[in-house]
PDB file of C-alpha atoms in Angstrom:
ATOM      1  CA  UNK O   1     120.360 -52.286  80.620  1.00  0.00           C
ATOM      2  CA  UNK O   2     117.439 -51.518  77.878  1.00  0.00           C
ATOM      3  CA  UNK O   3     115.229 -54.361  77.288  1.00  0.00           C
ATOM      4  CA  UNK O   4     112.679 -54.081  73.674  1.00  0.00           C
ATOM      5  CA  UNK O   5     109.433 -55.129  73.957  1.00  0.00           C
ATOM      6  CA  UNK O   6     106.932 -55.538  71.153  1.00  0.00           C
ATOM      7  CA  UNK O   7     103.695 -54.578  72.690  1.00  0.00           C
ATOM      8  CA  UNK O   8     101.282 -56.586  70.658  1.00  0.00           C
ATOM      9  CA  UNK O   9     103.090 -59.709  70.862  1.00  0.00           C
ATOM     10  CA  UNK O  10     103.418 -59.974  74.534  1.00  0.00           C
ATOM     11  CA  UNK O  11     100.110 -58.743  75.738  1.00  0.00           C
ATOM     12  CA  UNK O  12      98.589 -61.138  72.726  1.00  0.00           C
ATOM     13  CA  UNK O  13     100.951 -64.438  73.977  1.00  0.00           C
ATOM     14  CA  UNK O  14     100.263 -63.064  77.629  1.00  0.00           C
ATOM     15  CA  UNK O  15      96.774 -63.175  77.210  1.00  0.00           C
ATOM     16  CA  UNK O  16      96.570 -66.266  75.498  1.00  0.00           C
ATOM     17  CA  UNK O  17      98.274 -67.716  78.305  1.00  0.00           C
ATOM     18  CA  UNK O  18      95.629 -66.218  81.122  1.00  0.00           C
ATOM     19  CA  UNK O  19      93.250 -67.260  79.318  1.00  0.00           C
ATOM     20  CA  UNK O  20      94.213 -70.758  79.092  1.00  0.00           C
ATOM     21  CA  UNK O  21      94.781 -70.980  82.492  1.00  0.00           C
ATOM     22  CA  UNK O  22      91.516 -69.560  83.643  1.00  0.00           C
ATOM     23  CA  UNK O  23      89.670 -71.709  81.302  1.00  0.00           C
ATOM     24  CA  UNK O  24      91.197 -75.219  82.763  1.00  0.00           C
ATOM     25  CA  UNK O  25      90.473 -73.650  86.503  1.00  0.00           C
ATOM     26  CA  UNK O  26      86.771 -72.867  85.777  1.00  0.00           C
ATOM     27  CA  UNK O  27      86.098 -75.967  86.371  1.00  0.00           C
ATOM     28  CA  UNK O  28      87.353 -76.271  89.783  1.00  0.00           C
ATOM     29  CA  UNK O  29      86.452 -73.054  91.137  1.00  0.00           C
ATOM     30  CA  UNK O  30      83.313 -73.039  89.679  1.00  0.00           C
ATOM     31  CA  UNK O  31      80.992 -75.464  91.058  1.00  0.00           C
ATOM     32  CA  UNK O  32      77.618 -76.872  89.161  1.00  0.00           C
ATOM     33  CA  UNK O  33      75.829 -78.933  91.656  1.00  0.00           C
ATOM     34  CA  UNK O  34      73.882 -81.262  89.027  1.00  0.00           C
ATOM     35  CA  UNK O  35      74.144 -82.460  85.866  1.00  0.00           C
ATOM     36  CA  UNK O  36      72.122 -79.655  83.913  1.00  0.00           C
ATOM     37  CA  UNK O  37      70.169 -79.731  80.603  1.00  0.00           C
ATOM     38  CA  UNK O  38      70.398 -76.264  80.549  1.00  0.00           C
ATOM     39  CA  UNK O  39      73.099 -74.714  78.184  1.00  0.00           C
ATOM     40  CA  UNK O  40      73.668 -71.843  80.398  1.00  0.00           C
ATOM     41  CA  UNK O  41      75.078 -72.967  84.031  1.00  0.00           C
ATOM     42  CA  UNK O  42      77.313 -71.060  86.596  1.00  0.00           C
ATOM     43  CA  UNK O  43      80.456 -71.807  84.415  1.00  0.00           C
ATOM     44  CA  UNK O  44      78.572 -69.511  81.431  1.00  0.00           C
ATOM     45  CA  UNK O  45      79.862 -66.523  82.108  1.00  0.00           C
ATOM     46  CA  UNK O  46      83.460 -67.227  83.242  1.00  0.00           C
ATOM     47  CA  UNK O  47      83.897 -69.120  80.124  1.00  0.00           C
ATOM     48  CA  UNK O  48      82.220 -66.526  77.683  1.00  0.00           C
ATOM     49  CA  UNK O  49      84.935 -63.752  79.367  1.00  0.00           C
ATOM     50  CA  UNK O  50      87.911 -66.434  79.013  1.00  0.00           C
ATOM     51  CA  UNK O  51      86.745 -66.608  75.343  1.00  0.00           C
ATOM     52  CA  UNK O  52      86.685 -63.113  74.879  1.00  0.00           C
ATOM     53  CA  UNK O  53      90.068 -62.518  76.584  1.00  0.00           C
ATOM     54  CA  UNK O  54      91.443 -64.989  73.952  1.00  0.00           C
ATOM     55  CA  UNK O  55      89.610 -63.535  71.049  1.00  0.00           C
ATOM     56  CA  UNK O  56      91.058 -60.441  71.980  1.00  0.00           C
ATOM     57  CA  UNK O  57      94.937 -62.129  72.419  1.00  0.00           C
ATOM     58  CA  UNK O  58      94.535 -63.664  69.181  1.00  0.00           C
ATOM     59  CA  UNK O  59      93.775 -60.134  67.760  1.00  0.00           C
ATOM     60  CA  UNK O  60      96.901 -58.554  68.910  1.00  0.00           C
ATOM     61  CA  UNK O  61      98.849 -61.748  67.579  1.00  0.00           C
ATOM     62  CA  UNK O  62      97.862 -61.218  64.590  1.00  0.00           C
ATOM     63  CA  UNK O  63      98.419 -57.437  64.439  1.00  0.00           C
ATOM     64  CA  UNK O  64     102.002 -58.317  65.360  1.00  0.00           C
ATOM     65  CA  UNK O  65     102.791 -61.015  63.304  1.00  0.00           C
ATOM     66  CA  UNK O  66     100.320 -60.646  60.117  1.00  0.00           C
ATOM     67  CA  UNK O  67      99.897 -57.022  59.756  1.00  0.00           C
ATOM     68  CA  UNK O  68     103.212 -56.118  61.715  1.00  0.00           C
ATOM     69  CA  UNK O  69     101.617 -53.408  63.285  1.00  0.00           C
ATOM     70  CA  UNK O  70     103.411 -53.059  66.359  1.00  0.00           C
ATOM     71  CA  UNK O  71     104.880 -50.533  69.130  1.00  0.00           C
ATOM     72  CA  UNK O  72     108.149 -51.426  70.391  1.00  0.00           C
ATOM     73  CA  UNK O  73     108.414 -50.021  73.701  1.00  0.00           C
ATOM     74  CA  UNK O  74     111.951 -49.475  75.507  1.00  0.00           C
ATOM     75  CA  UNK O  75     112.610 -50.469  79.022  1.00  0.00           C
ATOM     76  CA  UNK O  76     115.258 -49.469  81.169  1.00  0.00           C
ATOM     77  CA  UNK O  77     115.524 -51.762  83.975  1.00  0.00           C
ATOM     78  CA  UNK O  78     117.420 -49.239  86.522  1.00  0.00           C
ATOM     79  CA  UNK O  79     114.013 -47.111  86.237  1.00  0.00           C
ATOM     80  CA  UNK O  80     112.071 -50.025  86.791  1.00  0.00           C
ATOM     81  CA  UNK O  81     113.783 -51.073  89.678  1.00  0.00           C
ATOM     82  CA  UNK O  82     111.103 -49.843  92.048  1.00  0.00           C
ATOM     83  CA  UNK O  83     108.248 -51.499  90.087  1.00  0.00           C
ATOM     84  CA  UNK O  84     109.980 -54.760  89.978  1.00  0.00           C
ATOM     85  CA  UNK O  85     110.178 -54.263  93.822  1.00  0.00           C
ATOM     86  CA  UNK O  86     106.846 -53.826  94.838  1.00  0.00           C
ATOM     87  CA  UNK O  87     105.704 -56.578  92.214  1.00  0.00           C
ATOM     88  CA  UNK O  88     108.166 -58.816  94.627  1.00  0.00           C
ATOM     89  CA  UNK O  89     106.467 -57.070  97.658  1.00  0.00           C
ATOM     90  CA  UNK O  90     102.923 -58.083  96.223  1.00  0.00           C
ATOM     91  CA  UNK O  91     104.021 -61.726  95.981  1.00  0.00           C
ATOM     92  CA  UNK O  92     105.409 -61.889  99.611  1.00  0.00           C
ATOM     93  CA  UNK O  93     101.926 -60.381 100.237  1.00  0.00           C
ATOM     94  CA  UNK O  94     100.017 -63.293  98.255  1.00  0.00           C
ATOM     95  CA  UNK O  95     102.332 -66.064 100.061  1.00  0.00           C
ATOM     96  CA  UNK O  96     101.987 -64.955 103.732  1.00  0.00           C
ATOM     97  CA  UNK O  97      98.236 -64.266 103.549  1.00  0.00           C
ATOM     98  CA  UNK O  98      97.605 -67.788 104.570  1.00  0.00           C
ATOM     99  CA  UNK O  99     100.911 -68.684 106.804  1.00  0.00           C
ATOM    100  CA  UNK O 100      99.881 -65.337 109.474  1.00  0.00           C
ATOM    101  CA  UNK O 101      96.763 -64.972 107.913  1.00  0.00           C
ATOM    102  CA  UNK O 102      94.975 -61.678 106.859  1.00  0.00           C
ATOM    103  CA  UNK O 103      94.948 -59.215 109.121  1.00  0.00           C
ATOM    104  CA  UNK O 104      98.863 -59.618 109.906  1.00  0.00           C
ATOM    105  CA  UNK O 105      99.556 -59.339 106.473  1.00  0.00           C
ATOM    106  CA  UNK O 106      97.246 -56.578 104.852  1.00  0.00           C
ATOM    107  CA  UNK O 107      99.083 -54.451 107.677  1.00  0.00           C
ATOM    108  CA  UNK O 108     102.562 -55.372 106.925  1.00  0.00           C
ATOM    109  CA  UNK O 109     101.948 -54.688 103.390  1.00  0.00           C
ATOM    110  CA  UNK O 110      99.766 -51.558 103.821  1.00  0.00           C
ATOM    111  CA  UNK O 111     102.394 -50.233 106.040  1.00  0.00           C
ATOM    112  CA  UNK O 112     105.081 -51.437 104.277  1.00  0.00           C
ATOM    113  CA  UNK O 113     104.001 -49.812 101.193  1.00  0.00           C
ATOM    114  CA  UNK O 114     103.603 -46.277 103.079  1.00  0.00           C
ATOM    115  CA  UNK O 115     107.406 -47.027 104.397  1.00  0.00           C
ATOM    116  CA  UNK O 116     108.404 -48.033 101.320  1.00  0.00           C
ATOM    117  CA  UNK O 117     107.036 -45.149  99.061  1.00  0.00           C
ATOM    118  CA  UNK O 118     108.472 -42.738 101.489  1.00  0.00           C
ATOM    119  CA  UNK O 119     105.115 -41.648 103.149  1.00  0.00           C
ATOM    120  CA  UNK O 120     106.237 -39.029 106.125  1.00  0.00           C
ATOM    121  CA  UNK O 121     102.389 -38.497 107.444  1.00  0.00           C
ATOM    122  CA  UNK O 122     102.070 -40.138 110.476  1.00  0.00           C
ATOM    123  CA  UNK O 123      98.386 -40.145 109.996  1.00  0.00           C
ATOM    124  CA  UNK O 124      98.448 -41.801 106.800  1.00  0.00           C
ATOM    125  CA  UNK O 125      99.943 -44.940 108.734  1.00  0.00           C
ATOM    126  CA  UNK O 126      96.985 -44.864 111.042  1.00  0.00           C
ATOM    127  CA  UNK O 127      94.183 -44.330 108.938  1.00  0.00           C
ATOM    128  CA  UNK O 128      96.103 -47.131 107.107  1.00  0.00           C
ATOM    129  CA  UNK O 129      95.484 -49.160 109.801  1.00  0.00           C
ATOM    130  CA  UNK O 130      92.231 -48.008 110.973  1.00  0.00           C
ATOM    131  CA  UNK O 131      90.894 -48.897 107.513  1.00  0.00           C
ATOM    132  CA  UNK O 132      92.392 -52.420 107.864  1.00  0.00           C
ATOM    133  CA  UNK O 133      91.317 -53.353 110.996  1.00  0.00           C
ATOM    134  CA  UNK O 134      87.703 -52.302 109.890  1.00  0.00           C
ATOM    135  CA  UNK O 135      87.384 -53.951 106.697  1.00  0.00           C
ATOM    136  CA  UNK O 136      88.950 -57.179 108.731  1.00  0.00           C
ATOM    137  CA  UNK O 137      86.620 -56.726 111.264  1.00  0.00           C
ATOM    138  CA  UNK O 138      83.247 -56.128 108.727  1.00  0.00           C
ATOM    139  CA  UNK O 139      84.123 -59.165 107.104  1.00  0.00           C
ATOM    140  CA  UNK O 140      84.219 -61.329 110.321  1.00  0.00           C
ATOM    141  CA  UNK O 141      81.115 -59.914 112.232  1.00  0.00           C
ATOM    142  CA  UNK O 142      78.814 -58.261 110.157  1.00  0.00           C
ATOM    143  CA  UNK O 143      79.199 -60.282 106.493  1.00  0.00           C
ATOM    144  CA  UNK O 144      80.079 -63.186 108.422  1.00  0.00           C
ATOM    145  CA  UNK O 145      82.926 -64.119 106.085  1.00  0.00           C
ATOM    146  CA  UNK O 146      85.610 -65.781 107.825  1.00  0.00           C
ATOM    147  CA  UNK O 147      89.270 -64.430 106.357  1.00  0.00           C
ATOM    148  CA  UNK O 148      92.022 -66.602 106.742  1.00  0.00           C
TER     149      UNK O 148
END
């Protein structure tokens, strides 16, 4: 199965879409402690980037539906197949992080990933590991960061 896809119009509606969601979040991930007469506050920057990600979307919109410049790219979904899969693998990644918590699930993924690409270095899965285990354990004790 061959699926079309018009470059500029997705990554344009795609884009308009992020950024719409990023600019109704700002405001509840990004904390201002008092009412500031100031026009520049921590939400400044976060807000200037959403703008510019839109900008941007609304660019490639209009490429694709004013100017019709566009690429159509072809995708074959049977080639795919293994990028679809670890997209799925990235999610299940994203939903256990806080049921068994970091550490548990950076290494399943890590070493999943290693199984799942076919990696036949035993050391790889070790330093995999190793490498876990010490960014896990540099967050906790020396930044102080608790991970969940």
């Amino acid at each position: 199965m061959t699926i079309k896809l018009r470059t500029n119009l997705i990554g344009g509606l795609l884009g308009l879409i992020i950024a719409a969601i990023i600019w109704f979040v700002i405001p509840v991930q990004v904390k201002v402690m008092q009412a500031s007469t100031y026009s520049v506050d921590a939400r400044f920057m976060p807000r200037l980037v959403t703008l510019i990600i839109a900008l941007m979307s609304i660019v490639l919109l209009i490429q694709s539906l004013v100017l019709k410049k566009e690429r159509i790219v072809d995708i074959i979904i049977k080639e795919e197949t293994r990028v679809i899969v670890f997209y799925l693998i990235l999610v299940a990644y994203v939903v256990l992080i806080p049921i068994i918590g970091f550490l548990i699930s950076t290494l399943l993924i890590s070493l999943g990933t290693l199984l799942y690409l076919r990696c036949k270095r035993k050391s790889y899965y070790i330093i995999t590991g190793v490498i876990v285990a010490g960014i896990y354990l540099a967050f906790i004790f020396l930044l102080n960061v608790p991970l969940p």
